[in-house]
Short mmCIF file of C-alpha atoms in Angstrom, two decimals:
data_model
loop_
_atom_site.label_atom_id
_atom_site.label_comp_id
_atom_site.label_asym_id
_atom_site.label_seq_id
_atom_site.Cartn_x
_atom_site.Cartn_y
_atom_site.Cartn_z
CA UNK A 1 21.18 -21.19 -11.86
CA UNK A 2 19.59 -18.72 -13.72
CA UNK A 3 18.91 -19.75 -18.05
CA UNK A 4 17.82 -17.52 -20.56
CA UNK A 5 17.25 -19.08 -23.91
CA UNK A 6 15.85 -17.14 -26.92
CA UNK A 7 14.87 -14.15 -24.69
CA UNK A 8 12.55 -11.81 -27.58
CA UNK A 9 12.40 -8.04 -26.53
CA UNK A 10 12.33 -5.59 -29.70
CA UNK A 11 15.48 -6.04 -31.07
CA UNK A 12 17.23 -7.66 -28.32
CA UNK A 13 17.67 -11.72 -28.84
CA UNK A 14 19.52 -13.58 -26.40
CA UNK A 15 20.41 -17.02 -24.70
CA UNK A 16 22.95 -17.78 -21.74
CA UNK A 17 23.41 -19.14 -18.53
CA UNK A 18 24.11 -17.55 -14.60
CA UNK A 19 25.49 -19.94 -12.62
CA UNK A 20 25.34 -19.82 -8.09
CA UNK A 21 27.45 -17.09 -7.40
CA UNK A 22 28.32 -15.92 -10.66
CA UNK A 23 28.63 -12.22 -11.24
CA UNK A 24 28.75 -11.55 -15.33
CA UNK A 25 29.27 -7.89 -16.81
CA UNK A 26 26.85 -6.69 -19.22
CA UNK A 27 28.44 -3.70 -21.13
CA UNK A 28 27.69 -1.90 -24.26
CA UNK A 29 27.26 1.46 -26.17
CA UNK A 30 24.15 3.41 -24.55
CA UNK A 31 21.03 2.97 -26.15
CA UNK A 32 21.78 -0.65 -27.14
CA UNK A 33 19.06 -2.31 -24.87
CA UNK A 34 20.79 -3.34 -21.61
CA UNK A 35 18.49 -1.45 -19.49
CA UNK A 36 15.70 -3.51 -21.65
CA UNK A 37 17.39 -6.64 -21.70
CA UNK A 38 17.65 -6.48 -17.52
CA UNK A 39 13.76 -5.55 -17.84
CA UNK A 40 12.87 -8.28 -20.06
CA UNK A 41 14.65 -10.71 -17.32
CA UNK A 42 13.14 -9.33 -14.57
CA UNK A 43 9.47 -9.87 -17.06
CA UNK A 44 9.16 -6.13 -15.70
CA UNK A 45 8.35 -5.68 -20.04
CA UNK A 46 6.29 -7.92 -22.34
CA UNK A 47 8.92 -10.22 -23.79
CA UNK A 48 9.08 -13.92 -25.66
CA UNK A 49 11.48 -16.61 -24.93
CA UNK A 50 12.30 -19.14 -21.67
CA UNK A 51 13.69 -18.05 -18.64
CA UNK A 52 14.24 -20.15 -15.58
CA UNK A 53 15.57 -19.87 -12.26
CA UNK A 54 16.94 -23.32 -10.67
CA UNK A 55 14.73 -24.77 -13.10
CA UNK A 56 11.50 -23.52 -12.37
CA UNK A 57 9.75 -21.88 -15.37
CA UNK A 58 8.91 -18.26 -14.66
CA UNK A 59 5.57 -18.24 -15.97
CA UNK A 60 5.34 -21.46 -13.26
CA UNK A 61 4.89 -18.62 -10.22
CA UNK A 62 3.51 -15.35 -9.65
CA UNK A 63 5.22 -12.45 -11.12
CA UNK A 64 6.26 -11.05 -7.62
CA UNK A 65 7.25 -13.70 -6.48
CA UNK A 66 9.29 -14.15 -9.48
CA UNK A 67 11.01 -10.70 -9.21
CA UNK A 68 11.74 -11.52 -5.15
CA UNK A 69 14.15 -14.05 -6.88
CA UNK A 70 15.07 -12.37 -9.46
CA UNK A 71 15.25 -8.45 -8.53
CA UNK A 72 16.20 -5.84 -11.01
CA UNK A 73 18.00 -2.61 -9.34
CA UNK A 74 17.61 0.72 -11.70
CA UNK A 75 20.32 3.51 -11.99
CA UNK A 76 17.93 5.62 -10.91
CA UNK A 77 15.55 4.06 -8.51
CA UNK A 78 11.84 5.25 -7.93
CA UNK A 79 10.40 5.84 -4.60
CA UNK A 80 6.76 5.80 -3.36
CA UNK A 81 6.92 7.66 -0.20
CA UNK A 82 7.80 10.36 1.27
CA UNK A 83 10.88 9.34 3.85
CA UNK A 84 13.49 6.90 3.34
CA UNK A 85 12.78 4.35 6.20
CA UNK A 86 8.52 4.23 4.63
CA UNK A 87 10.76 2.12 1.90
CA UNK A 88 12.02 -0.77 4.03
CA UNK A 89 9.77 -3.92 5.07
CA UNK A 90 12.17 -3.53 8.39
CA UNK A 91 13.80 -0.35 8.82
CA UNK A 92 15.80 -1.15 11.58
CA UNK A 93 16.93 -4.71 10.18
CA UNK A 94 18.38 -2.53 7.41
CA UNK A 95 20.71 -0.24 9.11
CA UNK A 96 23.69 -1.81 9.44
CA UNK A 97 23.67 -2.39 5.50
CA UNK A 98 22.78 1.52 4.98
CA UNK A 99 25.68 2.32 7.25
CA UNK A 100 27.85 0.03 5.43
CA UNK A 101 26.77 1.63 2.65
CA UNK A 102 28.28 4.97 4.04
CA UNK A 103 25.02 6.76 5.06
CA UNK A 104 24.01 7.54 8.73
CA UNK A 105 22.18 5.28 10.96
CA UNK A 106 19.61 8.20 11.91
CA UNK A 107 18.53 8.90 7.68
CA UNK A 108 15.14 6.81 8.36
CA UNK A 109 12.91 10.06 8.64
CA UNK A 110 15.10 11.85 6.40
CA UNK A 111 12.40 12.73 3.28
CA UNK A 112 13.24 11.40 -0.07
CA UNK A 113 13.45 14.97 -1.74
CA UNK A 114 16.45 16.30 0.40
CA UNK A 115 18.42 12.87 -1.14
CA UNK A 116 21.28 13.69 -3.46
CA UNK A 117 21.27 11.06 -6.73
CA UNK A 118 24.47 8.78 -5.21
CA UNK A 119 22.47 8.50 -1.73
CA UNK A 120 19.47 7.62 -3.63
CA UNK A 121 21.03 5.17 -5.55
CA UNK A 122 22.65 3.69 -2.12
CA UNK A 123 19.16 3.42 -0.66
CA UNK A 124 17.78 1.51 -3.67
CA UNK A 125 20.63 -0.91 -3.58
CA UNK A 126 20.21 -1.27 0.02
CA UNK A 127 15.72 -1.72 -0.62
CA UNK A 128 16.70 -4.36 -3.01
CA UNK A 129 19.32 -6.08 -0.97
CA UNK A 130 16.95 -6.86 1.82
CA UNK A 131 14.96 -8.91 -0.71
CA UNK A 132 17.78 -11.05 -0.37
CA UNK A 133 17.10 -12.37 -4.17
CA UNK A 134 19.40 -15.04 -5.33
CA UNK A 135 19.63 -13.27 -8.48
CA UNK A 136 20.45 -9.88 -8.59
CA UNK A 137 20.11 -7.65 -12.26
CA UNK A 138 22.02 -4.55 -11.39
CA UNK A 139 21.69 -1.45 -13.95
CA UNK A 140 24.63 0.65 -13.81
CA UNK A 141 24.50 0.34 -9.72
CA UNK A 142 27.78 2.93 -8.96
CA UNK A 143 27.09 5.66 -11.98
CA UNK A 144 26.13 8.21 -9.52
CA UNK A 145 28.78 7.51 -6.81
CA UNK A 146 32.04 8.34 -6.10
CA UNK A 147 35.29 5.97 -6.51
CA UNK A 148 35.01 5.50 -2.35
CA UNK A 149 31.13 4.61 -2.14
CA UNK A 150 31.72 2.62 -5.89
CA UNK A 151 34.10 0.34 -3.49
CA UNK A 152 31.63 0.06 -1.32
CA UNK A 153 29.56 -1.04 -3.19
CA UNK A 154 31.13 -3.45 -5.44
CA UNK A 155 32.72 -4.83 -1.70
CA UNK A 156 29.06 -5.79 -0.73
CA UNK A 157 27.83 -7.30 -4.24
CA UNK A 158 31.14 -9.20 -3.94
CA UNK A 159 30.14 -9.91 -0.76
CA UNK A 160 26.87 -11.50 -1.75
CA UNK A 161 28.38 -13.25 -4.64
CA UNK A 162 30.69 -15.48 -2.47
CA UNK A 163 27.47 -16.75 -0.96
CA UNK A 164 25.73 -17.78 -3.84
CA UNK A 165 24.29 -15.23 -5.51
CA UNK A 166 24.42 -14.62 -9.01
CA UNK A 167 24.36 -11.20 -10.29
CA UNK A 168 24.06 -9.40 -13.81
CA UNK A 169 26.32 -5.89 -13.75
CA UNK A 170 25.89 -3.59 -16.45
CA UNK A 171 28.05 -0.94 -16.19
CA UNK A 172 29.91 1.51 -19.07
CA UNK A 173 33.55 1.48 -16.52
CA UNK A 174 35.79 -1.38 -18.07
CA UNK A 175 37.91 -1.29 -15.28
CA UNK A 176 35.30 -2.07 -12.80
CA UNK A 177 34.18 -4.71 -15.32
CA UNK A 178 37.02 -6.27 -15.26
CA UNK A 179 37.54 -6.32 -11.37
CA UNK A 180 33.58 -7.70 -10.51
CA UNK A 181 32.77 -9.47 -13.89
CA UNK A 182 34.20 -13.28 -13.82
CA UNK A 183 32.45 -13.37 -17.82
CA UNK A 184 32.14 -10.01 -19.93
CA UNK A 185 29.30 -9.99 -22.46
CA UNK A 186 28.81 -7.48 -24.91
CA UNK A 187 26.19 -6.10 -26.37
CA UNK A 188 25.55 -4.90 -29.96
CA UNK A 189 22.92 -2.71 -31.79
CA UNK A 190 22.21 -6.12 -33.51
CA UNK A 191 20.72 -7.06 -30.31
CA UNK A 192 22.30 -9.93 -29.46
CA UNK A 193 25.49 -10.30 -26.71
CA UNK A 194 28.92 -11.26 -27.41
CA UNK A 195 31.03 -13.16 -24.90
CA UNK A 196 34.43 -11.75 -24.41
CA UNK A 197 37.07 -13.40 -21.23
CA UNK A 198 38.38 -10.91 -19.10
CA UNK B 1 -48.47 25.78 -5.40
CA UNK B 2 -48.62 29.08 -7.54
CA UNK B 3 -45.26 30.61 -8.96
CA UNK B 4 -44.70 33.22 -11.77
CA UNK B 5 -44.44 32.06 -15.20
CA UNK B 6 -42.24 33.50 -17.14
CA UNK B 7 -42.62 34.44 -20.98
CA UNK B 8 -39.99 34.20 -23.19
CA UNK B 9 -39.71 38.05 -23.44
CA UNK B 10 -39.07 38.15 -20.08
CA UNK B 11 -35.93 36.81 -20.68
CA UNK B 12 -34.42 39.26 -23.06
CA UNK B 13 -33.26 41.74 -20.14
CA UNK B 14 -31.38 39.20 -18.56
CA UNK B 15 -29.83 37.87 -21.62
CA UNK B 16 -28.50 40.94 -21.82
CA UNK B 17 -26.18 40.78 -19.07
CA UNK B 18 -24.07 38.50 -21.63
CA UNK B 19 -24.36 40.40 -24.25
CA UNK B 20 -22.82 42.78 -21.86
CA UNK B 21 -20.03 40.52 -20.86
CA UNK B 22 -19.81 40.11 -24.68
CA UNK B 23 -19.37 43.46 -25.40
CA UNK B 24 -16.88 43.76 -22.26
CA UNK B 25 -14.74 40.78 -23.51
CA UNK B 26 -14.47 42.85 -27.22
CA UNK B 27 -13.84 46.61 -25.79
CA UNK B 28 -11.10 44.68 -23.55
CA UNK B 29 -10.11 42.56 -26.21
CA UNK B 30 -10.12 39.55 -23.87
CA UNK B 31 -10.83 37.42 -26.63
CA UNK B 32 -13.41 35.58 -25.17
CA UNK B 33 -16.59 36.91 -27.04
CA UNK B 34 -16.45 34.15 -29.78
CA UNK B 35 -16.33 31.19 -27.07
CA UNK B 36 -18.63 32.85 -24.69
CA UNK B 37 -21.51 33.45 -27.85
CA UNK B 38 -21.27 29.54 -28.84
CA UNK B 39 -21.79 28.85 -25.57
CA UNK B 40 -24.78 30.63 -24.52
CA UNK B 41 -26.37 29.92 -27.83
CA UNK B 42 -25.57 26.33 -27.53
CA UNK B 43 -27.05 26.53 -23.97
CA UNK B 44 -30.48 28.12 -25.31
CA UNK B 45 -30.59 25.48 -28.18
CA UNK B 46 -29.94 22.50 -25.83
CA UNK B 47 -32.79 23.73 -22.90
CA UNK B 48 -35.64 24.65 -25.23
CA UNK B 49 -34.73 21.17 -26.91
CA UNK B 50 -35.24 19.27 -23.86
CA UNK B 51 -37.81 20.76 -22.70
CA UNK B 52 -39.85 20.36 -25.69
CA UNK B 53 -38.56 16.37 -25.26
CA UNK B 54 -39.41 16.31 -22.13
CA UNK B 55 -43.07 17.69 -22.40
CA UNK B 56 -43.26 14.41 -25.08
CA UNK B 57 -41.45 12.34 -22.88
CA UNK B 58 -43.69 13.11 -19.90
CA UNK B 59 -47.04 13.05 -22.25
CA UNK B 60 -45.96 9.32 -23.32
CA UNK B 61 -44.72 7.65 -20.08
CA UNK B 62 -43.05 5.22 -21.93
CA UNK B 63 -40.59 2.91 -20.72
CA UNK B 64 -38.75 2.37 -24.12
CA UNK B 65 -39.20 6.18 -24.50
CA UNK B 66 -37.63 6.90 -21.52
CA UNK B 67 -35.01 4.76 -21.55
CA UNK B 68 -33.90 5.88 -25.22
CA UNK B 69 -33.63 9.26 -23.72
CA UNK B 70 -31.36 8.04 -20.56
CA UNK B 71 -28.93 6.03 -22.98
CA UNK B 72 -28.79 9.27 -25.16
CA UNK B 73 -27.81 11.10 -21.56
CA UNK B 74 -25.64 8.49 -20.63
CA UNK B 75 -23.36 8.83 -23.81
CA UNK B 76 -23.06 12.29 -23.73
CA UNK B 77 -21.64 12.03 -20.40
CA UNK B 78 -19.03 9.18 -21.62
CA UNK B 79 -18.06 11.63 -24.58
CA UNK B 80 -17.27 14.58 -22.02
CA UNK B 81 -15.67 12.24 -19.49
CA UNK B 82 -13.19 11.38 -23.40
CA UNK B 83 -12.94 14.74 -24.14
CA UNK B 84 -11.55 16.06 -20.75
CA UNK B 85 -8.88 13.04 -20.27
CA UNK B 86 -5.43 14.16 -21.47
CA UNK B 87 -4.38 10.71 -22.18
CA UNK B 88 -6.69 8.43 -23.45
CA UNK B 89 -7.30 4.59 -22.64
CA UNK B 90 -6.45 2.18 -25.46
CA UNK B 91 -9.11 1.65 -28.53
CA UNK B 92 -12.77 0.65 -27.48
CA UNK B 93 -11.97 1.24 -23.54
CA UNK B 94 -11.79 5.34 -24.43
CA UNK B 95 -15.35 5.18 -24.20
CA UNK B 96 -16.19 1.86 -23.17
CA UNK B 97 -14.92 2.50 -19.19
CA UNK B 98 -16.24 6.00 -19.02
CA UNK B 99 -19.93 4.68 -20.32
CA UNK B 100 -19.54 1.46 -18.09
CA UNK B 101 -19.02 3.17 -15.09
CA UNK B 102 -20.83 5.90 -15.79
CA UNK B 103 -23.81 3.43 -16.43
CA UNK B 104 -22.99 0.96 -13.32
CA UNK B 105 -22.87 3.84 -10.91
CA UNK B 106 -25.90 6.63 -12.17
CA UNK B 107 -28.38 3.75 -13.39
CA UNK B 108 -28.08 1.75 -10.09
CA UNK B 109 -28.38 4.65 -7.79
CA UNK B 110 -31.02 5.77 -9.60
CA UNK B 111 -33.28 2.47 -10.04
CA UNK B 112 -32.71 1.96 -6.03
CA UNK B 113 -34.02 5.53 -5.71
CA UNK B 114 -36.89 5.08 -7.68
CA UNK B 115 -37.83 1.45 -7.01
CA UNK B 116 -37.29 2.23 -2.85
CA UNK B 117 -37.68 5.48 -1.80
CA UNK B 118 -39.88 7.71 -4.64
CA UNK B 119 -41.77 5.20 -6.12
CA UNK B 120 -43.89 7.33 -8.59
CA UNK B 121 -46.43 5.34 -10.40
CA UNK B 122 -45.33 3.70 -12.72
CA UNK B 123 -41.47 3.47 -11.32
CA UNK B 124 -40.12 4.83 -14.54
CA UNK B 125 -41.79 8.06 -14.51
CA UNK B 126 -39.70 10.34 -16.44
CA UNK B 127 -40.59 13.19 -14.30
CA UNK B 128 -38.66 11.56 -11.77
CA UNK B 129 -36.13 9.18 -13.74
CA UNK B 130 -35.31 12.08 -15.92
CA UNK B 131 -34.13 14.66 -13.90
CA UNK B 132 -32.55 12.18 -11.04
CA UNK B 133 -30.76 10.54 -13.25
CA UNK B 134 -29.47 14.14 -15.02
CA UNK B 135 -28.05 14.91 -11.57
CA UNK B 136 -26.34 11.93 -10.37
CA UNK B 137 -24.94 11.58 -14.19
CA UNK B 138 -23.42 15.30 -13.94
CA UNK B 139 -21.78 14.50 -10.73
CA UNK B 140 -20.58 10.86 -11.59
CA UNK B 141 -19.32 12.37 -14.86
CA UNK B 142 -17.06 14.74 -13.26
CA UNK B 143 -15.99 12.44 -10.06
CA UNK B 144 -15.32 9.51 -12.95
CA UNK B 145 -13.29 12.03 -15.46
CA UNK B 146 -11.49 13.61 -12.34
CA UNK B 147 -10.13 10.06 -11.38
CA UNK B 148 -9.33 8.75 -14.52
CA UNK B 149 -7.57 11.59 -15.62
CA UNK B 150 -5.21 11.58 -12.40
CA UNK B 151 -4.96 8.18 -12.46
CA UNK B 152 -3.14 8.27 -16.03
CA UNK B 153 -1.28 11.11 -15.29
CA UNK B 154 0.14 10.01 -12.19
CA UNK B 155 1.27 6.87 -13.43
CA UNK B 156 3.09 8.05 -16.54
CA UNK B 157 4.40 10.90 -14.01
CA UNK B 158 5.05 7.89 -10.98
CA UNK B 159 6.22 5.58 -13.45
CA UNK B 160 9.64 5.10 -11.30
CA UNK B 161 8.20 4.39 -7.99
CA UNK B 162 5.23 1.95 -9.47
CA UNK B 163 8.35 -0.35 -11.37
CA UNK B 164 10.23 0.32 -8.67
CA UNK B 165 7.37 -1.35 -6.16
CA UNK B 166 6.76 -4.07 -8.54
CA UNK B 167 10.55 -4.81 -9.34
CA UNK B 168 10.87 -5.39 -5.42
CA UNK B 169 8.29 -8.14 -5.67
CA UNK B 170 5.19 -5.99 -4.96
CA UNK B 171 1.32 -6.52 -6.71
CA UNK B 172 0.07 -4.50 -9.46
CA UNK B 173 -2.60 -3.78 -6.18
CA UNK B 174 0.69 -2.67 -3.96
CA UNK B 175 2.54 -0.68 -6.26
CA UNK B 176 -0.67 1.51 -7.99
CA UNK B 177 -2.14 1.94 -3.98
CA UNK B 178 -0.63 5.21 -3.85
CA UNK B 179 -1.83 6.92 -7.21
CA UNK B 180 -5.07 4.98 -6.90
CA UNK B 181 -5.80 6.70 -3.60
CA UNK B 182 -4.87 9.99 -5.48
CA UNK B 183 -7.20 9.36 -8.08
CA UNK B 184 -10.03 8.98 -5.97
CA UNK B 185 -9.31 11.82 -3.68
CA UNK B 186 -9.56 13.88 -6.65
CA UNK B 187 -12.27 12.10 -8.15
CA UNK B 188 -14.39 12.47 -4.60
CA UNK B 189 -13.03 15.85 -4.01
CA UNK B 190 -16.20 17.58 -5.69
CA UNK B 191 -18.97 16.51 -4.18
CA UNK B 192 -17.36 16.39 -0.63
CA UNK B 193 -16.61 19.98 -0.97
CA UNK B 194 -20.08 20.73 -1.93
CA UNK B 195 -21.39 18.31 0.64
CA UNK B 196 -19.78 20.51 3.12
CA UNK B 197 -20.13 23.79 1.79
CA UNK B 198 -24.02 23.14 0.47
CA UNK B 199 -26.37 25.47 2.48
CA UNK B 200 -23.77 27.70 3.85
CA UNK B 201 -22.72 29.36 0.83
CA UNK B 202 -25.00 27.37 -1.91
CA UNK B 203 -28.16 26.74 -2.28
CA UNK B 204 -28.61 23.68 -4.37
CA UNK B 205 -30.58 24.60 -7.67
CA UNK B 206 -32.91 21.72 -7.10
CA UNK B 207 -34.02 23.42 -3.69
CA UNK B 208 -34.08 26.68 -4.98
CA UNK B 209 -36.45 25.53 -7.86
CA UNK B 210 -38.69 23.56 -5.85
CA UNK B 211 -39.03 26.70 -2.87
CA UNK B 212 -39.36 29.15 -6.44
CA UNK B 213 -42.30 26.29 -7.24
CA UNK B 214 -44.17 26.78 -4.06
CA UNK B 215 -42.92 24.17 -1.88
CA UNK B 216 -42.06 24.07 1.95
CA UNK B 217 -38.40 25.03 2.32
CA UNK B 218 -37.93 21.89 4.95
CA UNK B 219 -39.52 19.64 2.20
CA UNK B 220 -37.53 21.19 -0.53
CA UNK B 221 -34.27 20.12 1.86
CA UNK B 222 -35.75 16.49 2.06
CA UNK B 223 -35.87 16.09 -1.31
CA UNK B 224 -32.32 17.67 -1.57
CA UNK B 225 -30.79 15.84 0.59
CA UNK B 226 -31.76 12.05 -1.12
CA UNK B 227 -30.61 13.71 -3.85
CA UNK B 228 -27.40 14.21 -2.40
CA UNK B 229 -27.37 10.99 -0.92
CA UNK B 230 -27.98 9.50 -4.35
CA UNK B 231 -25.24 12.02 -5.97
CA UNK B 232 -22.69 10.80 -3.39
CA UNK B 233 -23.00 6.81 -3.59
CA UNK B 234 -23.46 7.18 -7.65
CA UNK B 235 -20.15 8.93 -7.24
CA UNK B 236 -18.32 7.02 -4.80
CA UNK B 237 -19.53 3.65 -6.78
CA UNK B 238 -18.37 5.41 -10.65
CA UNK B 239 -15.21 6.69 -9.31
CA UNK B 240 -14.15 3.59 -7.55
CA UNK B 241 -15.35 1.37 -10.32
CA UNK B 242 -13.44 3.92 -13.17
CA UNK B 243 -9.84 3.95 -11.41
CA UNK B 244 -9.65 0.32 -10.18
CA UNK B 245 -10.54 -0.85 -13.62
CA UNK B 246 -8.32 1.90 -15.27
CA UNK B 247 -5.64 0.20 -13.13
CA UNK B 248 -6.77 -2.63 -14.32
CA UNK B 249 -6.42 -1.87 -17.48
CA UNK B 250 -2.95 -0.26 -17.33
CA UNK B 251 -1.13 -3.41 -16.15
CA UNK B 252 -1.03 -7.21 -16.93
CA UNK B 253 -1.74 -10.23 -15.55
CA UNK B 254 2.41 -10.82 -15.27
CA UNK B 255 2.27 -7.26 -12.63
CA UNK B 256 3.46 -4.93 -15.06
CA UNK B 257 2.93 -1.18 -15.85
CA UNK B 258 1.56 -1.37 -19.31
CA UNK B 259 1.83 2.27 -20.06
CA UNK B 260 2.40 1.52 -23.46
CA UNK B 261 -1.35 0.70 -23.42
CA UNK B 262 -1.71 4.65 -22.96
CA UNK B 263 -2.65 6.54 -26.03
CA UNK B 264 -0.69 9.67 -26.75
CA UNK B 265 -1.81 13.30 -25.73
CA UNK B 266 -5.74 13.43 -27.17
CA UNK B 267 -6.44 16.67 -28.16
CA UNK B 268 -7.35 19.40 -25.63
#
C-alpha cells in the first residue's frame, strides 16, 4: 500500500492512500500540477510531507531503490542512447512485452531518432515495466497513441493491476478514466485533489 | 647563449601589421577595429606590466612574493573560466569550483614539477614557478571552462534522458555517465589535439623561445615536453575534478537533477 499524507510541492498539498492492485485516475485541467504531483511521489522534485510504501518510510532507503518501487512513466519519455534495445537491462527478456505492445520483435537496433512519438512512448512503458515496480505513476501513458495501441495498453496495466500492482493514471480522456480508474481524483488549481466515484 | 635584443622601436614596424588589419577592418567596414584596438592595447599594457613584476619578482625571490603573484594568476583564470560559462553555477560555487579546481589541478602539478624534477634553488624560484605555473593555468583554464560549460548545457539540453535514468531507479553516477563523459571529451579535447599535432604543424612558443635564446633544439624539446607532461595531468586532474563536482553540485543527495540550482543565461 502506497500513503501519501501532507505531500508539499509548490502549490500542490495532498494526502491519500493506494491500496495492492488499485489503479486510481488522476485528472485535471493542464497546468494544474499532476505531472508535479507524480514527480513529487516519485521524490524525482524536492518536496515536504510523508510518503510510504508498505510502510517503509521513503527517506528509510536509497532514492533508486525507492523509484524501482515506485516508478514514474513520463508522456514523453527521455532516452540516453542511441538504439532502442541500449535501453533494456535484458533486451531479449523484453520482447515479448514490446511485441505485445504492437512493435516488432527485430526494433532492438532500430536508433532512437527514426522512433515516431506513440512508439516512443510504447518503449518507455515497456523500459519501465521491466522494473516490475509495485507501484506504477503513469503520466498521460496513451496521449500519443492511437485508440488500438491505447487498448493495448490499458489491457497490460490492467493486466498488472490484477496482480497486485497499484497504479496512479493521469490522463485528460474521461472515458478511459472511467474504464481503468476504480477511484477518480481531481485536481484543482488550489492544489489539492478531490475524490469523485466513477 | 647570445640572442638579439630587441628595443622597443623595433617593434613599431610590426605593430603595424595591426594597425593594418585596423585600417582593413574600417575600409571593409567589418566592424572589428574597436574590439581589435582594446585588445592589442590591453595586450601591450598587460606584458610590459608583468614584465616589470616579474624583473621585481625575480630580484626578491620571495616566497610570500611569489605566491601573492600566483593567487593573483590563479583568480584571473577562475574569472575567465565565469565569464565563458553560459550558465552559471549557483552563488559562491560560480567562482568557488572554477578557482578550486583550477587551484587543485595547476598548483599540484606544478609543486611536483618543481619539488621533483626542476628543483631550482630555492624550489620556489619564480623564474621557474612563474612561468610553469602560467602554462599549466592557461591550459587547465580552458580544459576546466570547456567541461563545465558542456556539462551544464547538456544537462539542461539531456534533461529527459537523465530523469528518465534516475526515474528507472538509476544513480545520480548512472544517469549523468553519459554527459559527464561529454564534458570531459570536450574539456580534454584541446590539449590532445595539440599533443598530437605539436611539432608537425606547431612549434610550441616555449621551444621556440628557448632555441630564439640560444639553446640546443633537443634540449629545448626536453624542456617542452615536461611541460607538456605537466600541461596534460594539470588538465586531466582540473577537468575531472570541475565536471564530477559540477555533477555534484547539480543533483542531491535524494538522486535528483537539481537544475533549478542552475543560474539563468550569464551574460555573454
Amino acid at each position: 500500500m502506497l500513503t501519501v499524507s501532507g505531500l508539499k510541492r509548490l502549490h500542490i498539498s495532498v494526502s491519500f492512500d493506494l491500496q495492492d492492485g488499485e489503479c486510481v485516475v488522476l485528472q485535471g485541467p493542464s497546468g494544474v500540477g499532476k505531472t508535479l504531483l507524480l514527480r513529487a511521489i516519485a521524490d524525482l522534485d524536492p518536496n515536504e510531507g510523508t510518503v510510504k510504501h508498505d510502510g517503509t518510510l521513503r527517506e528509510a532507503m536509497p532514492a533508486p531503490a525507492w523509484r524501482k518501487r515506485v516508478t514514474y512513466l513520463a508522456a514523453e519519455p527521455g532516452w540516453w542512447s542511441d538504439t532502442v534495445q541500449e535501453h533494456f537491462m535484458g533486451w531479449g527478456d523484453a520482447i515479448p512485452l514490446v511485441t505485445r505492445l504492437g512493435l516488432p520483435d527485430d526494433c532492438g537496433p532500430w536508433p532512437i531518432q527514426r522512433l515516431s512519438t506513440g512508439e516512443r512512448q510504447r518503449l518507455g512503458l515497456a523500459r519501465a515495466l521491466m522494473l516490475r515496480s509495485p507501484v506504477l505513476l503513469l503520466d498521460e501513458p496513451t496521449s500519443a497513441l492511437d485508440p488500438a495501441s491505447a487498448a493495448g495498453v490499458e489491457s497490460l496495466i490492467a493486466e498488472r493491476i490484477s496482480n497486485g500492482t497499484s497504479v496512479i493514471w493521469s490522463t485528460h480522456d474521461d472515458a478511459q478514466a472511467r474504464r481503468v480508474g476504480s477511484r477518480i481524483f481531481t485536481m484543482g488549481p488550489d492544489g489539492r485533489i478531490e475524490e469523485n466515484g466513477r | 647563449m647570445t640572442y638579439i635584443q630587441l628595443s622597443y622601436g623595433d617593434l613599431v614596424l610590426p605593430a603595424l601589421l595591426v594597425v593594418m588589419d585596423g585600417a582593413l577592418s574600417l575600409v571593409l567596414r567589418l566592424k572589428l577595429e574597436k574590439q581589435l584596438a582594446i585588445a592589442s592595447v590591453r595586450m601591450v599594457l598587460q606584458l610590459v606590466l608583468v614584465g616589470y613584476v616579474l624583473t621585481f619578482l625575480f630580484a626578491a625571490v620571495s616566497l610570500l612574493w611569489t605566491a601573492v603573484a600566483a593567487s593573483i594568476m590563479v583568480l584571473f583564470a577562475s574569472r575567465e573560466i565565469v565569464a565563458r560559462q553560459k550558465r552559471r553555477l549557483p552563488g559562491i560555487w560560480s567562482y568557488g569550483l572554477g578557482a578550486g579546481c583550477t587551484l587543485l589541478a595547476a598548483g599540484t602539478v606544478t609543486t611536483f614539477a618543481l619539488l621533483t624534477e626542476l628543483r631550482p634553488d630555492p624550489w620556489y624560484h619564480p623564474r621557474y614557478a612563474l612561468p610553469l605555473l602560467g602554462m599549466i593555468l592557461g591550459n587547465t583554464m580552458t580544459g576546466i571552462s570547456l567541461g563545465l560549460d558542456v556539462l551544464t548545457n547538456s544537462l539542461v539540453r539531456e534533461r529527459a534522458a537523465v530523469e528518465a535514468c534516475l526515474a528507472l531507479g538509476g544513480t545520480r553516477y548512472q544517469a549523468l555517465l553519459p554527459v559527464i563523459r561529454d564534458a570531459l571529451r570536450s574539456g580534454f579535447m584541446p590539449i590532445m589535439n595539440s599533443m598530437a599535432a605539436i611539432g608537425l604543424v606547431s612549434l610550441p612558443g616555449m621551444m621556440t623561445g628557448q632555441i630564439i635564446a640560444g639553446v640546443e633544439p633537443i634540449d629545448a624539446v626536453k624542456y617542452q615536453l615536461l611541460i607538456m607532461f605537466l600541461i596534460a595531468g594539470g588538465t586531466g586532474l582540473g577537468t575531472l575534478a570541475a565536471v564530477l563536482g559540477g555533477a555534484h553540485l547539480l543533483t542531491d543527495h535524494r538522486h535528483r537533477l537539481r537544475l533549478d540550482r542552475i543560474a539563468a543565461d550569464g551574460p555573454g
